[in-house]
Coordinates of C-alpha atoms in Angstrom, one line a residue:
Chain A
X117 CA 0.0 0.0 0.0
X118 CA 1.6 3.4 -1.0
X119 CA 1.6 6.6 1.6
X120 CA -1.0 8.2 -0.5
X121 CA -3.2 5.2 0.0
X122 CA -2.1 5.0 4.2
X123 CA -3.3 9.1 4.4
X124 CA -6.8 8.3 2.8
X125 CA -7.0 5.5 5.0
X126 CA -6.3 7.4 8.1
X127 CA -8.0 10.7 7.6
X128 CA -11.3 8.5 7.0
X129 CA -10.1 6.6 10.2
X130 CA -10.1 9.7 12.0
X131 CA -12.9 11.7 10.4
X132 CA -15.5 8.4 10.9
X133 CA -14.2 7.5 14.7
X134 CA -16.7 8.0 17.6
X135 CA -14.7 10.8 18.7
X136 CA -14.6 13.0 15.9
X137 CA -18.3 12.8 14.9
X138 CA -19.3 13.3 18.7
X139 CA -17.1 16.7 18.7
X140 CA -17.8 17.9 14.6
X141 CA -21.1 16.0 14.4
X142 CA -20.6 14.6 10.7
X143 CA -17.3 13.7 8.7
X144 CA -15.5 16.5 6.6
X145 CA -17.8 17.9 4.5
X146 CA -17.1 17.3 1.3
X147 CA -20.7 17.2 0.2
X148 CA -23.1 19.9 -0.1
X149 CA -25.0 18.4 2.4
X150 CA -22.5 18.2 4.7
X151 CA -21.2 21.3 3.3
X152 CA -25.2 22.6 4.7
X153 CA -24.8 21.1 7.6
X154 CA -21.9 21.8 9.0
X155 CA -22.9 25.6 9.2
X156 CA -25.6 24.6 11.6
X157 CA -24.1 22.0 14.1
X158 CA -21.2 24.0 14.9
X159 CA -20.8 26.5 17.0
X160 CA -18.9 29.3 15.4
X161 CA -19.7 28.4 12.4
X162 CA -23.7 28.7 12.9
X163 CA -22.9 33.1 12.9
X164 CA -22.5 32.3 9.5
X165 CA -25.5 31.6 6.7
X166 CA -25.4 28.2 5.2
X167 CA -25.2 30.1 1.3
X168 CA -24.0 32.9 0.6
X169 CA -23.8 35.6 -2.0
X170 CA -21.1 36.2 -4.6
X171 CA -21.3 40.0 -4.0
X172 CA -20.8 39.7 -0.2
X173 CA -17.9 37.4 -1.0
X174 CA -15.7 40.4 -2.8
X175 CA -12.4 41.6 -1.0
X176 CA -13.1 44.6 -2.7
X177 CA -16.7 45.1 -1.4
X178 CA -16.4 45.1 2.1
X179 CA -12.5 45.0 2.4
X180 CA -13.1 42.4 5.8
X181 CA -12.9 45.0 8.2
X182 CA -16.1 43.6 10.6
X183 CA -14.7 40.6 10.8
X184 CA -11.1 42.0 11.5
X185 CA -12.3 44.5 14.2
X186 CA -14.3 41.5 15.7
X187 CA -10.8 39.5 15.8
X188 CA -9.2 42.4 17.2
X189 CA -11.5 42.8 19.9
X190 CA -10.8 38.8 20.4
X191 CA -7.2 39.5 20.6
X192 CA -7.4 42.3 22.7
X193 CA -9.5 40.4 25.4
X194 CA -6.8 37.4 25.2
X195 CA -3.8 40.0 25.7
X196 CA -5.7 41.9 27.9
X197 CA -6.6 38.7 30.7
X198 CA -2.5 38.3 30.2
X199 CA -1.8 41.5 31.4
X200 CA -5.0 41.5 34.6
X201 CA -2.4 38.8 35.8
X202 CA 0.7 41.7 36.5
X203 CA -1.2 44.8 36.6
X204 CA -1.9 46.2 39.8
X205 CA -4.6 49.7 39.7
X206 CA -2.7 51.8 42.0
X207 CA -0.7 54.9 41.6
X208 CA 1.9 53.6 44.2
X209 CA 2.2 50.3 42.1
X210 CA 0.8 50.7 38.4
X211 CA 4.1 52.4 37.0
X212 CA 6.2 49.6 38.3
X213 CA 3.9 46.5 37.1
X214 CA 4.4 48.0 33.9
X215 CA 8.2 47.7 34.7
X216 CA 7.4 44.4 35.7
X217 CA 5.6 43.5 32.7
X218 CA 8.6 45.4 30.3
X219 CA 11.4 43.8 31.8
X220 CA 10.8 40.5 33.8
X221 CA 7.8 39.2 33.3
X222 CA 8.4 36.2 30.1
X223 CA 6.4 37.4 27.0
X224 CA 5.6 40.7 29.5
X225 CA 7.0 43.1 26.5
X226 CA 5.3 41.5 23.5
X227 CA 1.8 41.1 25.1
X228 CA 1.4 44.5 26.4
X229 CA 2.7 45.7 22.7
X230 CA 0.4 43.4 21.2
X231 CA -2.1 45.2 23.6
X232 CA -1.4 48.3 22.4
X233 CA -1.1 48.3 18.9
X234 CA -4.1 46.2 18.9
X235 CA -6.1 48.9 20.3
X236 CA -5.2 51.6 17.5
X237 CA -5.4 48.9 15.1
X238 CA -9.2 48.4 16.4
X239 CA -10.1 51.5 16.9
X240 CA -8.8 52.5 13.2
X241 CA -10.6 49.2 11.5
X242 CA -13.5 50.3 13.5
X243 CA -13.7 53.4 11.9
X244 CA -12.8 52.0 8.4
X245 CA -15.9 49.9 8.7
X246 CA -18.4 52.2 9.4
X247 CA -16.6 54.6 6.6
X248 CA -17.2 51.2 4.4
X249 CA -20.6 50.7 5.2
X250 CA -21.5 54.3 4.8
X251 CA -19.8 54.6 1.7
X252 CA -21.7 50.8 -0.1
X253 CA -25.0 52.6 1.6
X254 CA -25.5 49.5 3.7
X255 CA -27.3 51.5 6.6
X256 CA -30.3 51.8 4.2
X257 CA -33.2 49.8 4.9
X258 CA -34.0 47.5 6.1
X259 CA -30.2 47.8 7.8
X260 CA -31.3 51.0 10.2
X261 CA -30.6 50.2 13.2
X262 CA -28.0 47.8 12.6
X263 CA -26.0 51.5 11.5
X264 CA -27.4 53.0 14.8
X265 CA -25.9 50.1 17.0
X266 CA -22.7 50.5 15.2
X267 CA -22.6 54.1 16.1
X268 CA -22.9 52.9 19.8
X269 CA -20.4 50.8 18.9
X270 CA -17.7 53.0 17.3
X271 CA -18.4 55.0 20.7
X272 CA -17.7 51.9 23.2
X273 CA -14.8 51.3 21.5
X274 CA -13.4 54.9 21.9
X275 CA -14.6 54.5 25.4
X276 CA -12.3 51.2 25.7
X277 CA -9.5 52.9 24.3
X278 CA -9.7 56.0 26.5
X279 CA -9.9 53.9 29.7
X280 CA -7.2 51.9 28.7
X281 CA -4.8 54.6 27.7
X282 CA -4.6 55.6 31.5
X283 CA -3.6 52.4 33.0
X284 CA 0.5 52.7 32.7
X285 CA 0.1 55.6 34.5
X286 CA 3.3 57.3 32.8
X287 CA 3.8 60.8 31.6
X288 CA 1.7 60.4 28.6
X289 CA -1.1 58.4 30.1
X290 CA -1.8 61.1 32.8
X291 CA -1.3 64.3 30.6
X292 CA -3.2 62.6 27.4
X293 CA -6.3 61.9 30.1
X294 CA -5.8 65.4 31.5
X295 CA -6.5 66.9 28.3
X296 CA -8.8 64.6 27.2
X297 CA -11.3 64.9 30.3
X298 CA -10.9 68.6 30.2
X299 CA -12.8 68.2 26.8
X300 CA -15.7 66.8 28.6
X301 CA -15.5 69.4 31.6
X302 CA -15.9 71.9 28.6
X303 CA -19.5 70.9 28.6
X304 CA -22.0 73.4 29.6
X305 CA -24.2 73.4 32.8
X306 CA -23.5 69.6 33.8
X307 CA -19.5 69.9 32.6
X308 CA -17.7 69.9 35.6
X309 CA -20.3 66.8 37.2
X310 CA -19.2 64.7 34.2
X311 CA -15.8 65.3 34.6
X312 CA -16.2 64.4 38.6
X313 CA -17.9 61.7 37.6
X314 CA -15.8 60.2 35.8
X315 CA -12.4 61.2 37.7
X316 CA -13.9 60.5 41.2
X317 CA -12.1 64.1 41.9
X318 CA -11.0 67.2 40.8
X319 CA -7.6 65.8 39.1
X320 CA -6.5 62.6 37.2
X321 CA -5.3 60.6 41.2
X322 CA -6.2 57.0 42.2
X323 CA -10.1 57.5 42.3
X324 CA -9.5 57.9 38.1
X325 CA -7.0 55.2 38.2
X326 CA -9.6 52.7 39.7
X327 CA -12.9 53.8 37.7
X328 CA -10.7 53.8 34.2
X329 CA -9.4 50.2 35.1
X330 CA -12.9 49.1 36.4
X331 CA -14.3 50.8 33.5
X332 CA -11.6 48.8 30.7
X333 CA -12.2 45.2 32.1
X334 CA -15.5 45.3 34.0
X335 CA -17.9 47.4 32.4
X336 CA -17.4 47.8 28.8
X337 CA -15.6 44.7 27.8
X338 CA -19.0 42.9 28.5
X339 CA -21.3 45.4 27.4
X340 CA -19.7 45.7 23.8
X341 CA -19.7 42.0 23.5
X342 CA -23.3 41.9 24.1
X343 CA -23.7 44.7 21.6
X344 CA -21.7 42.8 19.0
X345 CA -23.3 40.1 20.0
X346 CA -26.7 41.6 18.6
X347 CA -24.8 43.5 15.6
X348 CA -24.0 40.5 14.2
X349 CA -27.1 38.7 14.8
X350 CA -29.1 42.2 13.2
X351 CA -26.5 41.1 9.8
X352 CA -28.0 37.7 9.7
X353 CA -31.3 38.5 10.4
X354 CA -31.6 41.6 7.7
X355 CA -30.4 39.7 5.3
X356 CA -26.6 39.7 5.2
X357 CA -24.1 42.4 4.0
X358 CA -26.2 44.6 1.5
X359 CA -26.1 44.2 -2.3
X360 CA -28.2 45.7 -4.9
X361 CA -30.9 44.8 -6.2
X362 CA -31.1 41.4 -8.6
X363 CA -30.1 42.5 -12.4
X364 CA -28.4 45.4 -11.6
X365 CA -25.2 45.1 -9.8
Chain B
X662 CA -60.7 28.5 -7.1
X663 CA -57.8 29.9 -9.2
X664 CA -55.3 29.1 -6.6
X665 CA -56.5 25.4 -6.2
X666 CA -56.0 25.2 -9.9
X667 CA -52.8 26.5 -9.6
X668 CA -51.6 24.0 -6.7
X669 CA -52.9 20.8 -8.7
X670 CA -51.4 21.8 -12.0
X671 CA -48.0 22.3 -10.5
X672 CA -48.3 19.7 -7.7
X673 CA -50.9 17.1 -8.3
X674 CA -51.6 15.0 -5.1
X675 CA -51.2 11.3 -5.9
X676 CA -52.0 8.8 -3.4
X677 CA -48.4 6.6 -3.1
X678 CA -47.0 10.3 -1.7
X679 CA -46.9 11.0 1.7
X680 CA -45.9 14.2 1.4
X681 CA -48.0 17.6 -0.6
X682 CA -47.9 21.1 -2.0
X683 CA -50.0 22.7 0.8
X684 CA -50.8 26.4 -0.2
X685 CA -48.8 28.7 -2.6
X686 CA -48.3 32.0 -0.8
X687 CA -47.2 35.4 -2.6
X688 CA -44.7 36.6 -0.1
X689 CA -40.4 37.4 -0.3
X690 CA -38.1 34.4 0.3
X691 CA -36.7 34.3 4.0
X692 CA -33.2 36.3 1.9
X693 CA -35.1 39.9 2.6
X694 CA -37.1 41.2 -0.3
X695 CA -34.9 39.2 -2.8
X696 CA -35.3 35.8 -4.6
X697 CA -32.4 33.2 -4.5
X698 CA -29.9 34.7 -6.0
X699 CA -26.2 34.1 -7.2
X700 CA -25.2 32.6 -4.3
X701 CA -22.4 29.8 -3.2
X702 CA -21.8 27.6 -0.2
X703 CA -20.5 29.2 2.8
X704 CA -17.8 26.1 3.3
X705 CA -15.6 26.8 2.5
X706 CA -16.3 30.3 0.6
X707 CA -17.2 32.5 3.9
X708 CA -15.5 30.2 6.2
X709 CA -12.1 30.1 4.8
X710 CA -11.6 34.3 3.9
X711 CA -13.2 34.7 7.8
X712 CA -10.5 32.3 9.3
X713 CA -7.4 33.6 7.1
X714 CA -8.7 37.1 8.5
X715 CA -8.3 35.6 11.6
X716 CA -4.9 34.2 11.0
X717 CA -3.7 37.1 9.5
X718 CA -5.2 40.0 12.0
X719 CA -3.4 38.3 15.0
X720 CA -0.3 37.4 12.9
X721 CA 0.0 41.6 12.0
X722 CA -0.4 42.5 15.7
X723 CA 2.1 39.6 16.7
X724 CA 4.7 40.8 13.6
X725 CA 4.5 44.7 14.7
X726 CA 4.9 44.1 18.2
X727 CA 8.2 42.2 17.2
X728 CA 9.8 44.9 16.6
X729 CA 7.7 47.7 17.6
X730 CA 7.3 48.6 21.5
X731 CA 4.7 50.1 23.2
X732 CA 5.7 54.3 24.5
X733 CA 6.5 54.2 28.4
X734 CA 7.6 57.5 29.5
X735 CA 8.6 58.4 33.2
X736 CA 6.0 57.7 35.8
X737 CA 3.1 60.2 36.0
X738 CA 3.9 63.5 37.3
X739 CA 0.7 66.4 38.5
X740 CA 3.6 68.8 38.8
X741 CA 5.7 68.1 35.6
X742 CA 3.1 69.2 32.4
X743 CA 3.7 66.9 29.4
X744 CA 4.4 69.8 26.7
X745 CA 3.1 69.2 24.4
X746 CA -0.1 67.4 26.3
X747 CA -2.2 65.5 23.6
X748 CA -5.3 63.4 23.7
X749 CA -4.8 59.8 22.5
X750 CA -4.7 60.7 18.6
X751 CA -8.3 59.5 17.8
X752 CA -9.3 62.6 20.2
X753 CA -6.8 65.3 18.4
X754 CA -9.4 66.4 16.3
X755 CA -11.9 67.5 18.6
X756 CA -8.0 68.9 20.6
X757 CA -7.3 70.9 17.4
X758 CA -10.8 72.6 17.3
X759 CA -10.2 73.3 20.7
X760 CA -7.4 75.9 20.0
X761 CA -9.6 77.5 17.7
X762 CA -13.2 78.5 19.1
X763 CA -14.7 78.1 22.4
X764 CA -14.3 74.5 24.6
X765 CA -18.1 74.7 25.1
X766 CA -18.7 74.8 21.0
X767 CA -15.4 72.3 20.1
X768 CA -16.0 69.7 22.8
X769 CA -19.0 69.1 23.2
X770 CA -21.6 70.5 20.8
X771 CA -19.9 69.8 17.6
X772 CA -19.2 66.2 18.9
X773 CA -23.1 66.1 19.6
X774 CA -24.1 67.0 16.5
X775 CA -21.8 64.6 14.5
X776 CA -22.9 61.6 16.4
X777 CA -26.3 62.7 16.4
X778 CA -26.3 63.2 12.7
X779 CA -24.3 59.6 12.5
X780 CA -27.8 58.2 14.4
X781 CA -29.9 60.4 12.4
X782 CA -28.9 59.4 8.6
X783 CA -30.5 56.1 8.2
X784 CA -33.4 57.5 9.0
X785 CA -33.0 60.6 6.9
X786 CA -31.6 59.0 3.5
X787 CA -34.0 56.0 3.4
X788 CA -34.2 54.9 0.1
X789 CA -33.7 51.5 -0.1
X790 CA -32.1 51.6 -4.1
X791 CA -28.1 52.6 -4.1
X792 CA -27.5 49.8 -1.4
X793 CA -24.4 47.5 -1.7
X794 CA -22.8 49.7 -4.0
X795 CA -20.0 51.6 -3.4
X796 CA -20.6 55.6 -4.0
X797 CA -24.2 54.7 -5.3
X798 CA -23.5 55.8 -8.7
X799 CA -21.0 57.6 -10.9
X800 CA -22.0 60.7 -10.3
X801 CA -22.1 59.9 -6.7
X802 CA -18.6 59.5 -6.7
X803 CA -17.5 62.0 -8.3
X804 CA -19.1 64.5 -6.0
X805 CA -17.5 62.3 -2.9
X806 CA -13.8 63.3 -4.6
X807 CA -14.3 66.6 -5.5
X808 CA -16.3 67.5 -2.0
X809 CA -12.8 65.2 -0.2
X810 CA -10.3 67.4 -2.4
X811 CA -12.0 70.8 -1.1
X812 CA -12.1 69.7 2.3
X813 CA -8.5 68.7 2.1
X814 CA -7.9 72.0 0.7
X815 CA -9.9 73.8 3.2
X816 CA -9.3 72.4 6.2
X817 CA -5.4 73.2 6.5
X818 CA -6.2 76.3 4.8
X819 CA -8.4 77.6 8.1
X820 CA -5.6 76.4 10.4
X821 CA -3.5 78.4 8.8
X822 CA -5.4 81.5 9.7
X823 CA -5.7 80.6 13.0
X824 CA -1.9 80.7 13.4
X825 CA -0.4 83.4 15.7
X826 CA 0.9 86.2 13.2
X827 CA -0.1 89.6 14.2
X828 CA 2.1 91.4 16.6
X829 CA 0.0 93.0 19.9
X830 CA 2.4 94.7 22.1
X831 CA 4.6 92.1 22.7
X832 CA 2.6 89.1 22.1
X833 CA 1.9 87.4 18.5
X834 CA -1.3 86.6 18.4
X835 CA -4.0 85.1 15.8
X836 CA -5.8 87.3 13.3
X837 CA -9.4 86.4 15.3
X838 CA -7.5 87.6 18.7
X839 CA -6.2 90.8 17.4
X840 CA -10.1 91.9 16.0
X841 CA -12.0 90.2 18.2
X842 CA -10.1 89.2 21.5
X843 CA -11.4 86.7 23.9
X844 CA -15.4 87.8 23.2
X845 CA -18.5 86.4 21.7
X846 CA -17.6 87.0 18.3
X847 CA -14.2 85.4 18.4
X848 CA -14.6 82.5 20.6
X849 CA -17.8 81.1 18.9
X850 CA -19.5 83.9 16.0
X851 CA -16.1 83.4 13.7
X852 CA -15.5 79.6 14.1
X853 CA -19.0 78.6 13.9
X854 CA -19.3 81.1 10.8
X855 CA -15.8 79.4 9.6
X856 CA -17.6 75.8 9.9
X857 CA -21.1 76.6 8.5
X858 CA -20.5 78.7 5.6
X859 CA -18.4 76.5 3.4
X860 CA -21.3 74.2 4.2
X861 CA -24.3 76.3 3.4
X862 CA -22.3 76.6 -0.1
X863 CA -21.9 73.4 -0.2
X864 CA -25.4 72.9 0.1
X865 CA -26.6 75.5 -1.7
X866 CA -24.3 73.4 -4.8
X867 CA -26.1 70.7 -4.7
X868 CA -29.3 72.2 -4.6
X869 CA -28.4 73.6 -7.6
X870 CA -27.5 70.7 -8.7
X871 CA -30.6 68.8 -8.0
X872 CA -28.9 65.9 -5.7
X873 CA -30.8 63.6 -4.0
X874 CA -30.4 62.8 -0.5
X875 CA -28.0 60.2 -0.9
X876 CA -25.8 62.6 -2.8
X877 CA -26.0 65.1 -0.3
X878 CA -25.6 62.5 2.6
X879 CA -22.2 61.6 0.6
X880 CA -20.9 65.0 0.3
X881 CA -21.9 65.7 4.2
X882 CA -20.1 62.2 5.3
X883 CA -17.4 62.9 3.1
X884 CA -16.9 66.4 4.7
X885 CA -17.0 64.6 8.0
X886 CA -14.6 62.2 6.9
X887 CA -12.1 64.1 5.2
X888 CA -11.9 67.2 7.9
X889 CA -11.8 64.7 10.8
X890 CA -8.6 62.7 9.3
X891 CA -6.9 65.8 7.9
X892 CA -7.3 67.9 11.9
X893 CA -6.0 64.0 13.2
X894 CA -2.7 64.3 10.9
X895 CA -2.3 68.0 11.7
X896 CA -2.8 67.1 15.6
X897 CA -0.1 64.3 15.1
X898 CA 2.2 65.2 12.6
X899 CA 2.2 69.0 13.0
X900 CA 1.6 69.9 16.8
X901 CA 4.4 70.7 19.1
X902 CA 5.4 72.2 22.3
X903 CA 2.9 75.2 23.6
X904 CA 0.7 73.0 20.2
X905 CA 2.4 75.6 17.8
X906 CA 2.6 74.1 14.1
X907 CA 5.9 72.7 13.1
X908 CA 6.6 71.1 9.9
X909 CA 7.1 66.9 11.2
X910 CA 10.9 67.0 10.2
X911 CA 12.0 70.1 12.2
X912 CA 9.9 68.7 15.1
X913 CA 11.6 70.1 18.4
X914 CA 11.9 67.7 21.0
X915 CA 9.2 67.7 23.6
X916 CA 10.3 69.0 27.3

């Protein structure tokens, strides 16, 4: 018997044992039934449709960027529980668990910059997406408020990053959330209450420290999951990524 | 009954079938409003871009942070002020209309109305034709580009204006502080008039021009778009210490 002939025979060992069909259900689909299937039996896979169309499908159409803010976010939440494990919220101690995390912690350096540059990279794919959608008119009906919750969404995320952007408590952590709370406390009438609010005092001290951190892996990490969450279910149900009308794309 | 007709002739029960056309109904396939279409299974055609997106998004992040590290300065300091002090850079917009009008009108009700007009467009521009394609028509685009090169024109143009240059005393100030001062008129009457009079032209163009209200929604978005990115690079590239405008090469270090 050749190799060629021993692979075959092992991969339909594998993909017919008790084990495998327990966990995937069916063997590989390489039918269209299976191939129908498989989209509803799995997990993951049941976000997607069973078909879909040729227009969706084009790089060019919707350049991916839903789906590579959505893996962003994924990554970010991954790196993110990686870093809860050093971090410590305090102003005597936050500056020197990032030291930690820089300089003795193994993998400390590379997680927190894959941390970081995650972020920007979200927050900019975020942004691109909605520019996208706006741009294919996707928001039109009967994709409304699927535009609306994205809105809420481009805002969470903006929120996420703001939090965040405090926690190393350096030079340009405090300053940046100086200036950027000041914008708030520009507000007229309830201003200065919003900027209390969210400071917990007059200046950026260890009240801020605590409600930005609480704020960054409490609150809004589970509240913009639950948005997604319905954002992506809103795609399914209206129908999947826009396209024009039949005969004239 | 016509519809019974119909059922038989295109179904026609037979005994030996356990199974029967109940009722034809005139309503849209579960694919909103559309018939089946040109479509394609989603294994591996969806599944396969979606996981090499996956692959690839995490391998980017993974390849930059190689060789890229994240800024740590010297621990926070109240006493020391960061100069220059800037917002993380997706706030430097809203920072660089800051130096130019009143805080009340740059941080807060300009940011209101954008995201309220964001909310607001679906239900404004509700047309269901032009969706799924990209600048909804030729002409579509080419009011998108030529509304993105006048803002890009624009935009730097009234920053420029705004710069310190006429000489009071001892102190260089802007054009708008040296006729106006710190009142009324030059904290909100000359910025609000510098914001919403290109606008009312642009407007009054594509009145003019008969534009529907995607067209107009375009130009508006692409305004949006286009000033927001160009007062981002400005606030990035451009700012230094005391937020005066430097050209990016001859950036003076911050202290």
């Amino acid at each position: 018997m050749n190799s060629n002939g021993t692979l075959a025979k092992t991969t339909h060992f594998i993909t017919h044992s008790r084990v495998w069909k327990s966990f995937f259900r069916h063997a590989y689909p390489d039918n269209d039934l299976d191939r129908a299937l498989v989209m509803n039996t799995n997990f993951l896979l049941h976000l997607m449709p069973v078909k879909v169309s040729r227009h969706s499908l084009k790089a060019t159409y919707s350049f991916g960027l839903g789906v590579i803010s959505l893996f962003l976010f994924v990554e970010l939440v991954i790196t993110g529980m990686l870093l809860m494990f050093y971090y410590i919220p305090s102003i005597e101690r936050a500056y020197s668990s990032m030291l930690d995390l820089q300089f003795s912690v193994p993998l400390g350096l590379l997680f927190r910059n894959m941390h970081r540059w995650g972020a920007h990279a979200m927050v900019l794919a975020v942004a691109l997406h909605m520019v996208r959608v706006f741009y294919t008119g996707a928001y039109k009906p009967p994709r409304e408020f699927n535009w609306v919750i994205g809105v809420v969404l481009l805002l969470l995320t903006l929120g996420l990053s703001f939090t965040g952007y405090l926690l190393p408590w350096d030079q340009l952590s405090f300053w940046a959330i100086t200036v950027g709370t000041n914008i708030a406390g520009a507000a007229p009438l309830l201003g200065n209450q919003i900027r209390l609010f969210l400071l917990g005092g007059p200046e950026v001290g260890q009240a801020a420290l605590l409600r930005f951190y609480v704020l960054h892996i409490m609150v809004l990490p589970p509240v913009l999951l639950a948005i997604v969450s319905v954002h992506l279910w809103r795609v399914r149900k209206d129908g999947g990524l826009a396209r024009p009308e039949e005969g004239k794309s | 009954m016509a519809e019974m007709q119909t059922r038989d002739e295109i179904f026609p029960a037979t005994p030996n079938k356990t199974y029967a056309l109940m009722e034809l109904v005139k309503r849209s396939t579960p694919s909103v409003d559309r018939g089946p279409d040109d479509t394609v299974m989603s294994w591996p055609n969806l599944v396969l871009p979606v996981t090499l997106l996956a692959i690839g998004t995490t391998l980017f992040v993974f390849v930059v942070s190689l060789f890229l590290n994240a800024p740590l300065k010297e621990i926070a300091n109240p006493d020391v002020t960061e100069n220059p002090a800037k917002a993380p850079w997706y706030f430097l917009s809203l920072q660089e209309l800051l130096l130019h009008m009143d805080p009340t009108l740059a941080g807060v009700i300009v940011p209101s109305i954008v995201v309220l007009a964001l909310i607001a467009l679906p239900y404004l521009d509700h047309a269901r034709a032009g969706s799924g394609v990209w600048f909804d028509s030729a002409r579509g685009m080419r009011i998108s580009l030529i509304v993105a090169l006048g803002t890009l024109l624009l935009v730097p143009l009234l920053v420029l204006l705004d710069v310190p240059m006429v000489k009071v005393g001892e102190n260089l100030v802007t054009l708008r502080h040296a006729a106006f001062g710190q009142t009324l008129l030059g904290a909100i009457i000359v910025p609000l008039a510098a914001m919403i009079l290109p606008l009312a032209l642009l407007l009054l163009i594509l009145w003019r021009l008969r534009a529907t209200t995607r067209e107009i929604a375009l130009a508006l978005f692409t305004v949006f778009v286009i000033a927001a990115a160009t007062l981002t690079i400005i606030g990035v590239l451009f700012r230094g210490p005391g937020m005066q405008l430097f050209w990016p090469w001859a950036m003076p270090a911050p202290h």
